Structure formats: structure tokens, C-alpha cells
């Protein structure tokens, strides 16, 4: 009987990890941008000065606050409020992953010094490695990369079309004149 429960639980866990992985892939550039900003330098110094267990408590705060948004968004979608549910889900997930990723970057060594956290992280990492090795993940990642490249090309093309060429832009001047 136990074996029967493993299949649905595995599928649910797999879907959860795939969604988490997709959003994590999307939030990495945001996290990298936040890391380059010096506006919150004092906050960063305070966070990195925390010992391991207070770091863990701080790490858990965004998860505890934003994780309940998933069932709420599911309820909203299920009751016909698709747009509101989707917005809540996407906003909460992006915010959670961005903050959690940044906190993890700042306190990785301290967090991994806690045995239970280290065990959970190894388990999560193994699941993510398995998800990232799936053909569907690789295909989805290629689609996201292509979409990003198209979006960037459209953005730069429209930006360059609005910009007045300077003397160093001889190529642009010639292409517009000809």
C-alpha cells in the first residue's frame, strides 16, 4: 500500500520542483542585480554578522510569509479568479525566491554548518539535479533562453531606432541613409 502513495507524492514533488526551478532560473538575474547594489550595505553587513541559527530563522521568514500564497492562488484560480490567482502566485514566488536566494548567498557556509539544513539542502540539490537532467527541463530552458534573446533583440532594436546616432555611429548613419 505504501508504494501506491509514492507515485502521486513523487509527481506532486516533481511538479513543485519544476515550478521552483523555472522561477529560480528567472530570479537569478534579479538576485545578481541586487547583489551589485550598495544601497542596502548596512543590511547586508548585519545579515552576514548573524550566527548560524539566527541566519536560519531569518532565512525561514520569507518562506513562511510567502509560501502560503501558493494555496491562496490555487483557491483563487479554482474559484474563477484566474488573473488574480496567477498574479499572486507569480509575485509571491519571484519575491520569495529572490529574497531566499540572496539570503542563502550571504549565509551559505553558516546555514550548511547546521546538520539538518545541510541534509535538506543536499536532498533539494539532488532533486534539482534530477529535474535539470530531464529532457523536458532542457527543452523548457532552451525556450526561455530563446525568448530572452528575442526580447533583448527587440528591446535593443527599438532603443537604437529611437536614439539619435552620434559621430561614432557611422554604421548606423550609413544604414539609415542608404
PDB file of C-alpha atoms in Angstrom:
ATOM      1  CA  UNK A   1       0.000   0.000   0.000  1.00  0.00           C
ATOM      2  CA  UNK A   2       2.867   2.406   0.757  1.00  0.00           C
ATOM      3  CA  UNK A   3       4.064   2.060  -2.815  1.00  0.00           C
ATOM      4  CA  UNK A   4       0.787   3.473  -4.145  1.00  0.00           C
ATOM      5  CA  UNK A   5       1.337   6.711  -2.222  1.00  0.00           C
ATOM      6  CA  UNK A   6       4.810   7.201  -3.586  1.00  0.00           C
ATOM      7  CA  UNK A   7       3.676   7.804  -7.175  1.00  0.00           C
ATOM      8  CA  UNK A   8       1.292  10.745  -6.520  1.00  0.00           C
ATOM      9  CA  UNK A   9       3.650  12.233  -3.961  1.00  0.00           C
ATOM     10  CA  UNK A  10       6.549  11.901  -6.382  1.00  0.00           C
ATOM     11  CA  UNK A  11       4.546  13.573  -9.174  1.00  0.00           C
ATOM     12  CA  UNK A  12       3.485  16.418  -6.857  1.00  0.00           C
ATOM     13  CA  UNK A  13       7.068  16.867  -5.656  1.00  0.00           C
ATOM     14  CA  UNK A  14       8.341  16.761  -9.242  1.00  0.00           C
ATOM     15  CA  UNK A  15       5.861  19.422 -10.364  1.00  0.00           C
ATOM     16  CA  UNK A  16       6.767  21.555  -7.328  1.00  0.00           C
ATOM     17  CA  UNK A  17      10.497  21.273  -8.064  1.00  0.00           C
ATOM     18  CA  UNK A  18       9.991  22.036 -11.760  1.00  0.00           C
ATOM     19  CA  UNK A  19       7.965  25.174 -10.968  1.00  0.00           C
ATOM     20  CA  UNK A  20      10.509  26.195  -8.338  1.00  0.00           C
ATOM     21  CA  UNK A  21      13.344  25.560 -10.776  1.00  0.00           C
ATOM     22  CA  UNK A  22      11.747  27.639 -13.523  1.00  0.00           C
ATOM     23  CA  UNK A  23      11.129  30.553 -11.174  1.00  0.00           C
ATOM     24  CA  UNK A  24      14.626  30.184  -9.717  1.00  0.00           C
ATOM     25  CA  UNK A  25      16.079  30.379 -13.221  1.00  0.00           C
ATOM     26  CA  UNK A  26      14.097  33.569 -13.831  1.00  0.00           C
ATOM     27  CA  UNK A  27      15.027  35.206 -10.499  1.00  0.00           C
ATOM     28  CA  UNK A  28      18.792  34.640 -10.749  1.00  0.00           C
ATOM     29  CA  UNK A  29      19.410  37.843 -12.751  1.00  0.00           C
ATOM     30  CA  UNK A  30      17.334  39.816 -10.228  1.00  0.00           C
ATOM     31  CA  UNK A  31      19.343  38.372  -7.358  1.00  0.00           C
ATOM     32  CA  UNK A  32      22.616  39.147  -9.151  1.00  0.00           C
ATOM     33  CA  UNK A  33      21.451  42.731  -9.711  1.00  0.00           C
ATOM     34  CA  UNK A  34      20.527  43.120  -6.029  1.00  0.00           C
ATOM     35  CA  UNK A  35      23.948  41.776  -5.054  1.00  0.00           C
ATOM     36  CA  UNK A  36      25.635  44.524  -7.097  1.00  0.00           C
ATOM     37  CA  UNK A  37      23.652  47.308  -5.426  1.00  0.00           C
ATOM     38  CA  UNK A  38      25.238  49.080  -2.493  1.00  0.00           C
ATOM     39  CA  UNK A  39      22.038  50.724  -1.234  1.00  0.00           C
ATOM     40  CA  UNK A  40      21.491  48.082   1.441  1.00  0.00           C
ATOM     41  CA  UNK A  41      25.105  47.686   2.519  1.00  0.00           C
ATOM     42  CA  UNK A  42      24.315  48.038   6.244  1.00  0.00           C
ATOM     43  CA  UNK A  43      21.581  45.411   5.980  1.00  0.00           C
ATOM     44  CA  UNK A  44      23.981  43.060   4.182  1.00  0.00           C
ATOM     45  CA  UNK A  45      26.605  43.566   6.883  1.00  0.00           C
ATOM     46  CA  UNK A  46      24.037  42.848   9.602  1.00  0.00           C
ATOM     47  CA  UNK A  47      22.810  39.698   7.837  1.00  0.00           C
ATOM     48  CA  UNK A  48      26.339  38.348   7.370  1.00  0.00           C
ATOM     49  CA  UNK A  49      27.174  39.052  11.030  1.00  0.00           C
ATOM     50  CA  UNK A  50      24.439  36.714  12.296  1.00  0.00           C
ATOM     51  CA  UNK A  51      25.405  33.328  13.797  1.00  0.00           C
ATOM     52  CA  UNK A  52      24.105  30.127  12.113  1.00  0.00           C
ATOM     53  CA  UNK A  53      20.751  29.625  13.872  1.00  0.00           C
ATOM     54  CA  UNK A  54      19.601  33.261  13.677  1.00  0.00           C
ATOM     55  CA  UNK A  55      20.635  33.112   9.996  1.00  0.00           C
ATOM     56  CA  UNK A  56      18.370  30.088   9.628  1.00  0.00           C
ATOM     57  CA  UNK A  57      15.493  31.916  11.318  1.00  0.00           C
ATOM     58  CA  UNK A  58      15.967  34.900   9.000  1.00  0.00           C
ATOM     59  CA  UNK A  59      16.182  32.542   6.018  1.00  0.00           C
ATOM     60  CA  UNK A  60      12.853  30.962   7.006  1.00  0.00           C
ATOM     61  CA  UNK A  61      10.935  34.266   7.308  1.00  0.00           C
ATOM     62  CA  UNK A  62      10.284  34.863   3.564  1.00  0.00           C
ATOM     63  CA  UNK A  63       9.383  31.195   3.102  1.00  0.00           C
ATOM     64  CA  UNK A  64       6.894  31.256   5.982  1.00  0.00           C
ATOM     65  CA  UNK A  65       5.335  34.521   4.859  1.00  0.00           C
ATOM     66  CA  UNK A  66       5.185  33.921   1.099  1.00  0.00           C
ATOM     67  CA  UNK A  67       4.716  30.137   0.775  1.00  0.00           C
ATOM     68  CA  UNK A  68       1.019  30.308   1.832  1.00  0.00           C
ATOM     69  CA  UNK A  69       0.404  32.402  -1.278  1.00  0.00           C
ATOM     70  CA  UNK A  70       0.556  29.210  -3.398  1.00  0.00           C
ATOM     71  CA  UNK A  71      -2.573  27.612  -1.901  1.00  0.00           C
ATOM     72  CA  UNK A  72      -4.293  31.016  -1.901  1.00  0.00           C
ATOM     73  CA  UNK A  73      -3.535  31.457  -5.601  1.00  0.00           C
ATOM     74  CA  UNK A  74      -4.758  27.898  -6.265  1.00  0.00           C
ATOM     75  CA  UNK A  75      -8.005  28.713  -4.483  1.00  0.00           C
ATOM     76  CA  UNK A  76      -8.452  31.925  -6.475  1.00  0.00           C
ATOM     77  CA  UNK A  77      -7.771  30.159  -9.756  1.00  0.00           C
ATOM     78  CA  UNK A  78     -10.130  27.341  -8.780  1.00  0.00           C
ATOM     79  CA  UNK A  79     -12.938  29.777  -7.992  1.00  0.00           C
ATOM     80  CA  UNK A  80     -12.687  31.541 -11.340  1.00  0.00           C
ATOM     81  CA  UNK A  81     -10.324  34.396 -10.436  1.00  0.00           C
ATOM     82  CA  UNK A  82      -7.548  33.256 -12.750  1.00  0.00           C
ATOM     83  CA  UNK A  83      -5.793  36.599 -13.232  1.00  0.00           C
ATOM     84  CA  UNK A  84      -5.698  37.452  -9.507  1.00  0.00           C
ATOM     85  CA  UNK A  85      -4.514  33.940  -8.639  1.00  0.00           C
ATOM     86  CA  UNK A  86      -1.807  33.987 -11.293  1.00  0.00           C
ATOM     87  CA  UNK A  87      -0.561  37.439 -10.256  1.00  0.00           C
ATOM     88  CA  UNK A  88      -0.412  36.438  -6.575  1.00  0.00           C
ATOM     89  CA  UNK A  89       1.385  33.191  -7.397  1.00  0.00           C
ATOM     90  CA  UNK A  90       3.961  34.788  -9.698  1.00  0.00           C
ATOM     91  CA  UNK A  91       4.625  37.809  -7.464  1.00  0.00           C
ATOM     92  CA  UNK A  92       4.962  35.743  -4.282  1.00  0.00           C
ATOM     93  CA  UNK A  93       7.166  33.131  -5.950  1.00  0.00           C
ATOM     94  CA  UNK A  94       9.508  35.653  -7.576  1.00  0.00           C
ATOM     95  CA  UNK A  95       9.759  37.693  -4.371  1.00  0.00           C
ATOM     96  CA  UNK A  96      10.310  34.602  -2.215  1.00  0.00           C
ATOM     97  CA  UNK A  97      12.946  33.082  -4.453  1.00  0.00           C
ATOM     98  CA  UNK A  98      14.787  36.363  -4.906  1.00  0.00           C
ATOM     99  CA  UNK A  99      14.975  37.079  -1.171  1.00  0.00           C
ATOM    100  CA  UNK A 100      15.714  33.455  -0.216  1.00  0.00           C
ATOM    101  CA  UNK A 101      18.420  33.159  -2.877  1.00  0.00           C
ATOM    102  CA  UNK A 102      20.100  36.360  -1.686  1.00  0.00           C
ATOM    103  CA  UNK A 103      19.938  35.316   1.973  1.00  0.00           C
ATOM    104  CA  UNK A 104      21.371  31.927   1.029  1.00  0.00           C
ATOM    105  CA  UNK A 105      24.220  33.549  -0.910  1.00  0.00           C
ATOM    106  CA  UNK A 106      25.077  35.717   2.087  1.00  0.00           C
ATOM    107  CA  UNK A 107      24.980  32.937   4.711  1.00  0.00           C
ATOM    108  CA  UNK A 108      25.615  29.695   2.796  1.00  0.00           C
ATOM    109  CA  UNK A 109      28.526  28.492   4.942  1.00  0.00           C
ATOM    110  CA  UNK A 110      26.704  29.204   8.205  1.00  0.00           C
ATOM    111  CA  UNK A 111      23.492  27.571   7.019  1.00  0.00           C
ATOM    112  CA  UNK A 112      25.308  24.472   5.797  1.00  0.00           C
ATOM    113  CA  UNK A 113      27.023  24.182   9.190  1.00  0.00           C
ATOM    114  CA  UNK A 114      23.590  23.238  10.632  1.00  0.00           C
ATOM    115  CA  UNK A 115      23.294  19.444  10.123  1.00  0.00           C
ATOM    116  CA  UNK A 116      19.539  19.341   9.417  1.00  0.00           C
ATOM    117  CA  UNK A 117      19.795  22.229   6.941  1.00  0.00           C
ATOM    118  CA  UNK A 118      22.777  20.609   5.225  1.00  0.00           C
ATOM    119  CA  UNK A 119      20.811  17.345   4.863  1.00  0.00           C
ATOM    120  CA  UNK A 120      17.792  19.202   3.433  1.00  0.00           C
ATOM    121  CA  UNK A 121      19.982  21.180   1.063  1.00  0.00           C
ATOM    122  CA  UNK A 122      21.672  18.018  -0.225  1.00  0.00           C
ATOM    123  CA  UNK A 123      18.227  16.449  -0.790  1.00  0.00           C
ATOM    124  CA  UNK A 124      16.947  19.575  -2.568  1.00  0.00           C
ATOM    125  CA  UNK A 125      20.106  19.763  -4.674  1.00  0.00           C
ATOM    126  CA  UNK A 126      19.736  16.082  -5.695  1.00  0.00           C
ATOM    127  CA  UNK A 127      16.103  16.697  -6.695  1.00  0.00           C
ATOM    128  CA  UNK A 128      17.054  19.800  -8.687  1.00  0.00           C
ATOM    129  CA  UNK A 129      19.888  17.915 -10.405  1.00  0.00           C
ATOM    130  CA  UNK A 130      17.383  15.208 -11.359  1.00  0.00           C
ATOM    131  CA  UNK A 131      14.847  17.763 -12.640  1.00  0.00           C
ATOM    132  CA  UNK A 132      17.530  19.663 -14.574  1.00  0.00           C
ATOM    133  CA  UNK A 133      18.636  16.415 -16.244  1.00  0.00           C
ATOM    134  CA  UNK A 134      15.135  15.775 -17.655  1.00  0.00           C
ATOM    135  CA  UNK A 135      14.639  16.357 -21.371  1.00  0.00           C
ATOM    136  CA  UNK A 136      11.558  18.483 -20.694  1.00  0.00           C
ATOM    137  CA  UNK A 137      13.594  20.766 -18.413  1.00  0.00           C
ATOM    138  CA  UNK A 138      16.326  21.167 -21.010  1.00  0.00           C
ATOM    139  CA  UNK A 139      13.758  21.930 -23.709  1.00  0.00           C
ATOM    140  CA  UNK A 140      11.983  24.468 -21.460  1.00  0.00           C
ATOM    141  CA  UNK A 141      15.304  26.106 -20.649  1.00  0.00           C
ATOM    142  CA  UNK A 142      16.116  26.421 -24.365  1.00  0.00           C
ATOM    143  CA  UNK A 143      12.712  28.034 -24.988  1.00  0.00           C
ATOM    144  CA  UNK A 144      13.288  30.514 -22.137  1.00  0.00           C
ATOM    145  CA  UNK A 145      16.773  31.377 -23.431  1.00  0.00           C
ATOM    146  CA  UNK A 146      15.467  31.866 -26.987  1.00  0.00           C
ATOM    147  CA  UNK A 147      12.581  34.017 -25.748  1.00  0.00           C
ATOM    148  CA  UNK A 148      15.038  36.109 -23.729  1.00  0.00           C
ATOM    149  CA  UNK A 149      17.260  36.550 -26.777  1.00  0.00           C
ATOM    150  CA  UNK A 150      14.303  37.620 -28.927  1.00  0.00           C
ATOM    151  CA  UNK A 151      13.097  40.016 -26.218  1.00  0.00           C
ATOM    152  CA  UNK A 152      16.585  41.535 -25.885  1.00  0.00           C
ATOM    153  CA  UNK A 153      16.945  41.913 -29.669  1.00  0.00           C
ATOM    154  CA  UNK A 154      13.542  43.649 -29.944  1.00  0.00           C
ATOM    155  CA  UNK A 155      14.393  45.909 -26.996  1.00  0.00           C
ATOM    156  CA  UNK A 156      17.787  46.935 -28.381  1.00  0.00           C
ATOM    157  CA  UNK A 157      16.397  47.388 -31.899  1.00  0.00           C
ATOM    158  CA  UNK A 158      13.615  49.683 -30.647  1.00  0.00           C
ATOM    159  CA  UNK A 159      16.031  51.563 -28.383  1.00  0.00           C
ATOM    160  CA  UNK A 160      18.504  52.077 -31.224  1.00  0.00           C
ATOM    161  CA  UNK A 161      15.719  53.221 -33.562  1.00  0.00           C
ATOM    162  CA  UNK A 162      14.692  55.980 -31.111  1.00  0.00           C
ATOM    163  CA  UNK A 163      18.247  57.114 -30.400  1.00  0.00           C
ATOM    164  CA  UNK A 164      19.904  59.837 -32.461  1.00  0.00           C
ATOM    165  CA  UNK A 165      23.149  58.473 -33.888  1.00  0.00           C
ATOM    166  CA  UNK A 166      26.326  60.149 -32.736  1.00  0.00           C
ATOM    167  CA  UNK A 167      29.535  60.664 -34.719  1.00  0.00           C
ATOM    168  CA  UNK A 168      30.850  57.290 -33.511  1.00  0.00           C
ATOM    169  CA  UNK A 169      27.800  55.527 -35.013  1.00  0.00           C
ATOM    170  CA  UNK A 170      28.880  55.702 -38.670  1.00  0.00           C
ATOM    171  CA  UNK A 171      27.448  52.255 -39.395  1.00  0.00           C
ATOM    172  CA  UNK A 172      24.003  53.305 -38.168  1.00  0.00           C
ATOM    173  CA  UNK A 173      24.138  56.586 -40.111  1.00  0.00           C
ATOM    174  CA  UNK A 174      25.071  54.777 -43.347  1.00  0.00           C
ATOM    175  CA  UNK A 175      22.353  52.134 -42.886  1.00  0.00           C
ATOM    176  CA  UNK A 176      19.683  54.816 -42.330  1.00  0.00           C
ATOM    177  CA  UNK A 177      20.884  56.938 -45.246  1.00  0.00           C
ATOM    178  CA  UNK A 178      21.027  54.030 -47.695  1.00  0.00           C
TER     179      UNK A 178
END
